[in-house]
Coordinates of C-alpha atoms in Angstrom, one line a residue:
X1 CA 0.0 0.0 -0.5
X2 CA 2.7 2.6 0.3
X3 CA 4.7 1.8 -2.6
X4 CA 1.5 2.2 -3.5
X5 CA 1.4 5.6 -2.0
X6 CA 4.3 6.8 -3.5
X7 CA 4.4 6.0 -6.6
X8 CA 0.8 7.6 -6.9
X9 CA 2.7 10.7 -5.2
X10 CA 5.6 10.6 -7.7
X11 CA 3.4 10.6 -10.6
X12 CA 1.2 13.4 -9.3
X13 CA 4.9 15.6 -9.1
X14 CA 5.6 14.8 -12.1
X15 CA 2.0 15.9 -13.7
X16 CA 2.5 19.4 -11.1
X17 CA 5.7 19.5 -13.2
X18 CA 5.0 19.0 -16.5
X19 CA 2.2 21.6 -15.7
X20 CA 4.1 25.0 -14.8
X21 CA 6.8 24.3 -17.4
X22 CA 3.8 23.8 -19.8
X23 CA 2.5 27.4 -18.7
X24 CA 5.9 28.9 -18.5
X25 CA 6.3 27.7 -22.3
X26 CA 2.9 29.6 -23.1
X27 CA 4.4 32.7 -21.7
X28 CA 7.2 32.4 -23.3
X29 CA 5.6 32.2 -26.8
X30 CA 3.2 35.0 -25.7
X31 CA 5.8 37.3 -24.9
X32 CA 5.6 37.4 -22.0
X33 CA 8.4 36.0 -20.1
X34 CA 8.5 36.8 -16.9
X35 CA 12.3 35.7 -16.6
X36 CA 12.7 39.2 -19.0
X37 CA 11.8 40.4 -16.8
X38 CA 15.3 43.2 -14.6
X39 CA 13.5 45.7 -12.4
X40 CA 9.9 46.4 -10.3
X41 CA 9.8 49.2 -8.5
X42 CA 7.1 48.1 -4.9
X43 CA 6.4 51.9 -2.9
X44 CA 5.9 49.3 0.3
X45 CA 6.4 47.1 1.7
X46 CA 3.1 44.3 3.2
X47 CA 3.8 45.6 7.4
X48 CA 4.4 49.0 6.0
X49 CA 1.0 49.4 4.2
X50 CA -0.5 47.5 8.0
X51 CA 1.2 49.7 10.6
X52 CA 0.3 52.6 7.8
X53 CA -2.8 51.9 6.8
X54 CA -4.3 55.7 8.5
X55 CA -2.5 57.2 6.0
X56 CA -2.4 55.0 2.7
X57 CA -6.8 53.6 3.3
X58 CA -7.6 54.5 -0.4
X59 CA -4.8 55.5 -2.0
X60 CA -2.8 53.4 -4.3
X61 CA 0.1 50.8 -3.3
X62 CA 2.6 48.7 -5.5
X63 CA 4.0 45.0 -3.6
X64 CA 6.1 42.5 -4.6
X65 CA 7.0 38.8 -2.9
X66 CA 5.4 35.3 -3.2
X67 CA 1.7 34.3 -3.7
X68 CA 1.4 31.7 -1.2
X69 CA -2.4 31.0 -1.4
X70 CA -5.6 31.8 -3.4
X71 CA -8.6 31.2 -2.8
X72 CA -11.9 31.7 -4.6
X73 CA -12.2 31.0 -8.5
X74 CA -15.0 32.4 -10.0
X75 CA -15.1 36.1 -11.1
X76 CA -13.6 37.3 -7.4
X77 CA -10.1 36.3 -5.9
X78 CA -8.6 36.3 -2.6
X79 CA -4.5 35.6 -3.0
X80 CA -1.7 36.2 -0.1
X81 CA 1.0 37.8 -0.7
X82 CA 4.5 37.1 1.3
X83 CA 7.2 39.8 1.3
X84 CA 9.7 40.2 3.8
X85 CA 7.9 42.0 6.2
X86 CA 4.8 39.8 6.6
X87 CA 1.3 38.9 4.4
X88 CA -0.7 41.3 2.7
X89 CA -4.1 40.2 1.0
X90 CA -4.6 41.0 -2.2
X91 CA -8.1 41.6 -4.0
X92 CA -8.7 40.8 -7.2
X93 CA -11.8 41.1 -9.5
X94 CA -12.3 40.5 -13.4
X95 CA -14.7 43.8 -13.6
X96 CA -11.1 45.6 -12.9
X97 CA -8.3 42.9 -14.1
X98 CA -10.8 42.3 -16.7
X99 CA -8.8 40.7 -19.9
X100 CA -5.3 39.7 -17.2
X101 CA -8.3 38.0 -14.6
X102 CA -8.0 34.7 -16.6
X103 CA -4.4 34.9 -17.4
X104 CA -4.3 35.6 -12.9
X105 CA -6.3 32.9 -12.5
X106 CA -3.9 30.5 -13.8
X107 CA -1.2 32.3 -11.1
X108 CA 0.4 28.6 -9.1
X109 CA 1.4 29.7 -5.6
X110 CA 5.1 29.9 -5.3
X111 CA 5.0 32.8 -7.8
X112 CA 7.0 35.5 -7.5
X113 CA 4.4 38.6 -8.4
X114 CA 3.7 42.3 -8.7
X115 CA 1.0 44.3 -7.9
X116 CA -0.2 47.7 -7.5
X117 CA -3.9 49.1 -6.0
X118 CA -5.8 50.4 -4.4
X119 CA -5.6 50.1 -0.1
X120 CA -8.9 48.8 1.9
X121 CA -10.9 46.6 4.4
X122 CA -13.0 44.1 3.5
X123 CA -16.2 43.6 4.9
X124 CA -14.6 41.5 7.2
X125 CA -12.0 43.8 8.1
X126 CA -8.3 42.2 6.6
X127 CA -6.2 45.4 5.4
X128 CA -5.7 44.2 1.9
X129 CA -4.8 45.8 -1.9
X130 CA -7.5 45.8 -4.2
X131 CA -5.4 45.1 -7.5
X132 CA -6.2 46.7 -10.9
X133 CA -2.7 46.4 -12.6
X134 CA -0.3 42.7 -12.0
X135 CA 3.5 41.7 -13.3
X136 CA 4.6 38.4 -12.9
X137 CA 7.9 39.0 -12.1
X138 CA 9.0 34.7 -11.5
X139 CA 7.4 31.5 -12.3
X140 CA 7.5 29.3 -9.8
X141 CA 8.1 25.7 -11.2
X142 CA 8.4 23.1 -8.3
X143 CA 5.1 22.8 -5.8
X144 CA 5.9 24.3 -2.3
X145 CA 5.2 21.7 0.1
X146 CA 1.1 20.8 0.8
X147 CA 0.2 24.7 3.7
X148 CA -0.9 23.1 6.9
X149 CA 2.1 20.3 6.7
X150 CA 4.5 23.1 5.5
X151 CA 8.1 21.4 5.7
X152 CA 8.3 19.9 8.6
X153 CA 11.2 17.1 8.3
X154 CA 14.1 18.3 10.1
X155 CA 17.0 17.2 8.0
X156 CA 14.6 18.5 4.1
X157 CA 14.5 21.6 5.8
X158 CA 18.6 21.8 6.3
X159 CA 19.7 21.3 3.4
X160 CA 16.8 23.3 1.2
X161 CA 16.6 26.1 3.9
X162 CA 15.5 27.9 1.3
X163 CA 12.1 26.4 1.0
X164 CA 12.6 26.3 5.0
X165 CA 12.2 31.0 5.2
X166 CA 9.0 30.2 2.8
X167 CA 7.0 28.1 4.3
X168 CA 8.3 28.4 7.9
X169 CA 7.5 32.5 9.5
X170 CA 9.5 31.4 13.2
X171 CA 12.6 30.7 10.8
X172 CA 12.1 34.2 9.0
X173 CA 11.8 36.0 12.3
X174 CA 15.1 34.0 14.2
X175 CA 17.4 34.1 11.3
X176 CA 16.6 38.3 11.0
X177 CA 17.1 37.8 14.4
X178 CA 20.5 36.3 14.8
X179 CA 21.1 39.5 12.0
X180 CA 20.0 42.1 14.9
X181 CA 21.9 40.3 17.2
X182 CA 26.1 41.0 15.4
X183 CA 24.7 44.2 14.6
X184 CA 24.0 44.9 18.5
X185 CA 26.8 43.3 19.4
X186 CA 29.3 45.7 16.4
X187 CA 26.8 49.1 17.6
X188 CA 28.4 48.5 21.1
X189 CA 31.8 47.4 20.7
X190 CA 32.3 50.6 18.4
X191 CA 31.0 52.7 20.9
X192 CA 33.4 51.5 23.3
X193 CA 36.3 52.4 20.8
X194 CA 36.8 48.6 19.2
X195 CA 38.1 48.7 15.8
X196 CA 36.6 45.9 13.4
X197 CA 39.5 44.0 11.6
X198 CA 40.5 40.9 9.7
X199 CA 42.6 38.3 10.0
X200 CA 43.7 35.2 7.6
X201 CA 41.6 32.4 7.2
X202 CA 44.2 30.1 5.8
X203 CA 46.8 29.3 7.7
X204 CA 50.8 27.7 8.3
X205 CA 49.7 27.5 11.8
X206 CA 46.3 26.8 13.0
X207 CA 46.6 27.8 17.0
X208 CA 45.0 29.6 20.1
X209 CA 42.3 26.4 20.7
X210 CA 42.2 23.2 21.9
X211 CA 40.9 21.8 18.5
X212 CA 41.7 19.5 15.2
X213 CA 42.0 22.3 11.4
X214 CA 41.1 21.6 8.8
X215 CA 44.1 21.3 5.9
X216 CA 44.6 21.5 2.4
X217 CA 47.2 22.5 -0.1
X218 CA 47.7 25.9 -1.6
X219 CA 49.2 25.1 -5.0
X220 CA 51.0 28.1 -6.7
X221 CA 53.0 28.0 -3.3
X222 CA 53.5 24.2 -3.1
X223 CA 52.9 24.3 0.9
X224 CA 50.4 22.9 2.9
X225 CA 47.9 24.9 5.4
X226 CA 44.6 25.1 7.5
X227 CA 42.0 26.2 8.4
X228 CA 41.9 28.7 11.1
X229 CA 40.2 27.4 14.3
X230 CA 40.5 30.5 16.5
X231 CA 40.9 34.2 16.1
X232 CA 43.3 35.0 18.7
X233 CA 47.3 34.7 17.8
X234 CA 46.5 37.4 14.7
X235 CA 44.4 39.9 16.7
X236 CA 47.1 39.4 19.6
X237 CA 49.7 40.8 17.3
X238 CA 47.5 43.4 16.5
X239 CA 47.2 45.1 19.6
X240 CA 51.3 44.6 19.4
X241 CA 50.9 46.8 16.5
X242 CA 49.6 49.2 18.5
X243 CA 45.8 48.9 17.7
X244 CA 45.0 48.8 21.3
X245 CA 40.8 47.6 21.0
X246 CA 40.6 44.8 18.2
X247 CA 37.8 43.0 17.4
X248 CA 36.3 40.3 14.8
X249 CA 33.5 38.2 13.8
X250 CA 33.9 35.7 11.4
X251 CA 34.0 31.8 10.9
X252 CA 36.6 29.2 12.3
X253 CA 36.8 25.4 11.4
X254 CA 37.2 22.5 13.7
X255 CA 37.3 19.1 12.2
X256 CA 35.3 17.9 15.3
X257 CA 31.9 15.7 15.4
X258 CA 28.0 17.3 14.9
X259 CA 26.1 17.6 17.3
X260 CA 23.0 20.3 18.6
X261 CA 25.8 22.7 19.7
X262 CA 29.0 21.4 17.3
X263 CA 29.3 22.3 13.9
X264 CA 32.3 22.2 11.7
X265 CA 32.7 25.9 10.7
X266 CA 31.0 28.9 13.3
X267 CA 31.2 32.0 13.9
X268 CA 33.9 32.9 16.4
X269 CA 34.1 37.0 18.6
X270 CA 37.1 37.8 19.6
X271 CA 38.5 40.6 21.3
X272 CA 41.4 41.6 22.6
X273 CA 41.4 45.3 24.4
X274 CA 45.5 46.6 25.9
X275 CA 46.0 47.9 29.3
X276 CA 43.0 45.5 30.9
X277 CA 42.4 42.0 33.0
X278 CA 39.9 39.9 32.7
X279 CA 38.3 40.9 35.7
X280 CA 37.4 43.8 32.2
X281 CA 36.4 40.9 30.0
X282 CA 34.1 39.8 32.6
X283 CA 32.6 43.9 32.6
X284 CA 32.5 44.1 28.9
X285 CA 30.9 40.6 28.6
X286 CA 27.6 41.2 31.2
X287 CA 27.3 45.0 29.3
X288 CA 27.6 43.3 25.9
X289 CA 25.2 40.3 27.2
X290 CA 22.7 42.6 28.4
X291 CA 22.8 45.8 25.6
X292 CA 21.8 42.7 22.8
X293 CA 19.3 41.6 24.2
X294 CA 17.4 44.4 25.8
X295 CA 17.7 46.4 22.2
X296 CA 16.9 42.5 19.8
X297 CA 14.7 41.5 22.6
X298 CA 13.7 43.9 24.7
X299 CA 13.9 43.2 28.2
X300 CA 17.1 41.2 29.3
X301 CA 15.4 38.0 30.7
X302 CA 15.5 35.3 28.9
X303 CA 13.4 32.0 28.7
X304 CA 15.4 28.9 26.8
X305 CA 13.5 26.1 26.5
X306 CA 11.1 27.3 28.9
X307 CA 14.3 28.3 31.7
X308 CA 14.0 31.9 32.1
X309 CA 17.1 33.1 32.6
X310 CA 18.4 36.6 33.8
X311 CA 20.7 39.0 32.3
X312 CA 19.9 41.6 34.4
X313 CA 21.5 40.7 38.0
X314 CA 25.0 40.2 38.7
X315 CA 26.6 37.3 37.0
X316 CA 27.4 35.1 39.7
X317 CA 31.3 34.8 39.6
X318 CA 33.2 31.2 41.1
X319 CA 36.2 29.6 40.6
X320 CA 36.5 26.1 38.9
X321 CA 37.7 24.3 42.1
X322 CA 34.6 26.1 44.3
X323 CA 32.9 25.1 41.5
X324 CA 34.0 21.1 42.3
X325 CA 33.9 21.2 45.6
X326 CA 29.9 22.6 45.4
X327 CA 28.6 20.1 42.8
X328 CA 31.1 17.0 43.6
X329 CA 32.5 17.5 47.1
X330 CA 36.3 17.5 46.7
X331 CA 38.0 20.3 47.2
X332 CA 41.7 20.5 44.8
X333 CA 43.1 22.4 47.3
X334 CA 43.9 19.9 49.3
X335 CA 44.5 17.6 46.6
X336 CA 48.4 18.1 46.3
X337 CA 49.8 15.1 44.1
X338 CA 49.0 14.0 41.0
X339 CA 49.0 11.0 42.3
X340 CA 46.0 12.2 44.4
X341 CA 44.0 13.9 41.5
X342 CA 43.7 10.1 39.8
X343 CA 42.8 7.4 43.5
X344 CA 40.2 10.7 43.7
X345 CA 38.9 10.2 40.0
X346 CA 38.9 6.4 40.0
X347 CA 36.9 7.1 43.7
X348 CA 34.5 9.1 41.9
X349 CA 34.6 7.3 38.6
X350 CA 35.5 10.5 36.3
X351 CA 37.8 9.0 33.3
X352 CA 41.4 10.5 33.1
X353 CA 44.3 9.9 30.3
X354 CA 47.8 9.1 31.6
X355 CA 49.1 11.9 30.5
X356 CA 46.7 14.4 32.3
X357 CA 47.9 16.0 35.2
X358 CA 46.2 17.4 38.5
X359 CA 44.6 20.4 36.5
X360 CA 43.4 18.3 34.0
X361 CA 41.7 16.2 35.6
X362 CA 40.6 19.3 38.0
X363 CA 38.7 19.9 34.6
X364 CA 37.1 16.8 33.9
X365 CA 35.5 17.0 37.4
X366 CA 34.4 20.5 36.2
X367 CA 33.0 18.9 33.2
X368 CA 31.5 16.2 34.9
X369 CA 29.6 17.7 38.1
X370 CA 29.3 21.8 37.6
X371 CA 28.8 22.5 33.7
X372 CA 24.8 21.0 33.9
X373 CA 24.3 23.0 36.7
X374 CA 25.3 26.9 35.5
X375 CA 21.9 27.7 34.3
X376 CA 22.1 31.3 35.6
X377 CA 24.7 33.6 34.3
X378 CA 27.9 32.5 35.5
X379 CA 31.9 33.4 35.0
X380 CA 33.9 30.5 36.5
X381 CA 36.9 31.7 37.0
X382 CA 40.8 30.4 37.4
X383 CA 41.0 28.0 35.4
X384 CA 44.6 25.0 36.3
X385 CA 47.2 26.6 34.0
X386 CA 47.6 22.6 32.4
X387 CA 44.6 23.3 29.9
X388 CA 45.7 27.3 29.8
X389 CA 48.3 27.8 27.4
X390 CA 47.8 31.6 26.5
X391 CA 46.4 32.7 30.2
X392 CA 49.1 34.6 32.7
X393 CA 49.6 33.2 36.1
X394 CA 47.7 34.3 38.7
X395 CA 50.5 36.2 40.5
X396 CA 49.7 34.6 44.0
X397 CA 49.4 31.1 42.8
X398 CA 51.0 30.0 39.6
X399 CA 49.2 26.4 38.9
X400 CA 46.1 28.6 38.0
X401 CA 45.4 31.0 35.3
X402 CA 43.6 34.5 34.9
X403 CA 41.0 32.8 33.1
X404 CA 37.2 31.9 32.6
X405 CA 34.4 30.3 31.1
X406 CA 31.0 31.9 31.0
X407 CA 28.2 29.7 31.3
X408 CA 24.6 30.3 30.8
X409 CA 22.1 27.0 30.7
X410 CA 25.0 25.0 31.6
X411 CA 26.4 25.4 28.2
X412 CA 30.5 28.0 27.6
X413 CA 29.3 30.9 25.7
X414 CA 32.3 32.9 26.7
X415 CA 36.4 32.7 26.7
X416 CA 38.2 34.7 28.0
X417 CA 41.6 35.7 29.7
X418 CA 44.3 38.2 31.0
X419 CA 46.8 37.3 27.9
X420 CA 49.9 35.7 28.5
X421 CA 52.7 38.8 27.8
X422 CA 55.9 37.3 28.3
X423 CA 57.6 35.7 25.7
X424 CA 59.8 33.7 27.8
X425 CA 56.3 32.0 29.7
X426 CA 54.8 32.5 26.3
X427 CA 58.0 29.0 24.7
X428 CA 57.8 27.6 27.9
X429 CA 53.8 26.8 27.3
X430 CA 53.7 26.3 23.7
X431 CA 57.2 23.3 24.3
X432 CA 54.4 21.8 26.8
X433 CA 51.9 21.6 24.0
X434 CA 54.3 20.2 20.9
X435 CA 54.9 16.8 23.4
X436 CA 51.2 16.6 24.6
X437 CA 50.9 16.7 20.7
X438 CA 53.9 14.3 20.2
X439 CA 52.1 12.2 22.9
X440 CA 49.3 11.8 20.7
X441 CA 47.2 15.2 21.4
X442 CA 45.9 16.4 18.2
X443 CA 44.4 19.2 19.5
X444 CA 47.3 20.3 21.0
X445 CA 48.8 23.9 20.0
X446 CA 51.9 24.1 17.8
X447 CA 54.9 27.4 18.6
X448 CA 54.2 30.3 16.3
X449 CA 57.0 31.2 15.3
X450 CA 56.1 35.1 14.2
X451 CA 53.6 35.0 16.7
X452 CA 56.4 34.2 19.3
X453 CA 58.8 37.1 17.4
X454 CA 55.5 39.7 18.5
X455 CA 56.0 38.7 22.1
X456 CA 59.3 39.8 21.6
X457 CA 58.6 43.7 19.8
X458 CA 56.5 44.1 23.3
X459 CA 52.7 43.8 24.0
X460 CA 51.4 45.6 27.3
X461 CA 48.9 43.3 29.2
X462 CA 45.6 42.3 27.8
X463 CA 41.8 41.2 28.4
X464 CA 40.9 39.2 25.5
X465 CA 37.7 36.6 24.7
X466 CA 35.9 34.6 22.4
X467 CA 32.8 34.1 22.1
X468 CA 30.4 32.3 20.4
X469 CA 28.1 33.8 18.9
X470 CA 25.5 30.6 17.6
X471 CA 25.1 29.9 20.7
X472 CA 24.1 33.2 21.7
X473 CA 22.1 32.9 19.1
X474 CA 20.4 29.6 20.4
X475 CA 19.7 31.1 23.7
X476 CA 18.2 34.7 22.8
X477 CA 16.0 33.0 19.9
X478 CA 14.9 29.6 21.8
X479 CA 16.6 27.6 18.8
X480 CA 17.3 24.0 20.0
X481 CA 19.8 23.3 17.6
X482 CA 22.8 24.8 16.7
X483 CA 21.5 23.9 13.1
X484 CA 18.4 26.1 13.8
X485 CA 21.0 29.7 13.7
X486 CA 23.1 28.4 11.0
X487 CA 21.6 29.4 7.6
X488 CA 23.4 26.4 6.5
X489 CA 25.0 24.2 8.3
X490 CA 27.0 21.0 7.6
X491 CA 24.8 17.8 6.2
X492 CA 25.6 14.7 5.7
X493 CA 25.6 13.5 1.6
X494 CA 22.1 12.2 0.6
X495 CA 24.1 9.6 -1.0
X496 CA 25.7 8.5 2.3

């Protein structure tokens, strides 16, 4: 039975495709090829007409958009036209359009149309346009999904985002908000005196984060290159060069898995500010998040998956050691040796590798026991030096560094340092990273000699931070997965 139904659907689709192409051919033969239209001047969008109805009633307007419904096929039709702003109803009457009415009746759902007419309100109270002329601007040769069920297949939605945007208004709203979020970030940072810059995506040394890079080959130079995994090392070079406040919003690439919060290419924002530290970055993060939420959503209280998070209150500040003590009941201030750390890890069934040191095990405890509890905005401070190769040590406790991660909803939202500017210390950290690489850690950094040269020229005390833009958009749009805030997420090939 199912096979017969599938064959029937396929037959119907072939017939629909044939009919639409026949309509196009007829138009072309009659000298009305819609694809020869090169420009169409509209005066208003759908939302503008509805918002300014009192001023526009009885006046002529010109709109353009996609035809999404047709009702009534006698001498009067009502149609829905959708544009970037929303929906407006078209009132189409044979007595007004005369000979053009029969051609209008042949239009299909999905066709792109321009129309001119008078703004009025129907007997049912709906603001509409009584059209007196129209232009077919593009013929839709593929049928849209059936309107009552829409495009619900999640995989197909991601693969055909253009159809998803047409059929699902909330999806379009999400991506409009994403654009506003990024614009709001830019405006805030620009007002704070930051300079937006661009740095290379193809790099000889992919450093600045613990991640496995993608590799490629540049034929012209016969050299292997990598796609950047971070923006950090080039932005710090600019701090050395005297550009005291810089930021970049751009794609980075990490050769990792796919899940609800990870995509191999994603949008990162990093900024660096001379003459401040990680406390300055905390203040900036708090103020930035509040600014963006208020500007884009109109409130500092956001709701994600039914949970309210309040950006208006001071963000909690807790050290990683305090977080592990609070949620795991293990006090790493009382653990002084690697053997003690391994013993407590075994006792709590925390898996570690032979290469892991005491600080690594503390981090594993934090991931296992603490992260999921950090729902409200929280800064987790003072990470162990073993997991922070680019960060300044705490002067009073050199086993730890001046670093924080910002958490909301149990997710890491940002990562910040008092940046390491001691070139001698930095070289030692790189050397330790290369030892990890030799032991099989594919995410370890290698020494970037040009960056080392820049540090030796001299970098002022600096605070730096990296924000995951996609996760920020997820929270502010209440989107369940990172793919819901990426217009074109990475997908497994269909033939796989």
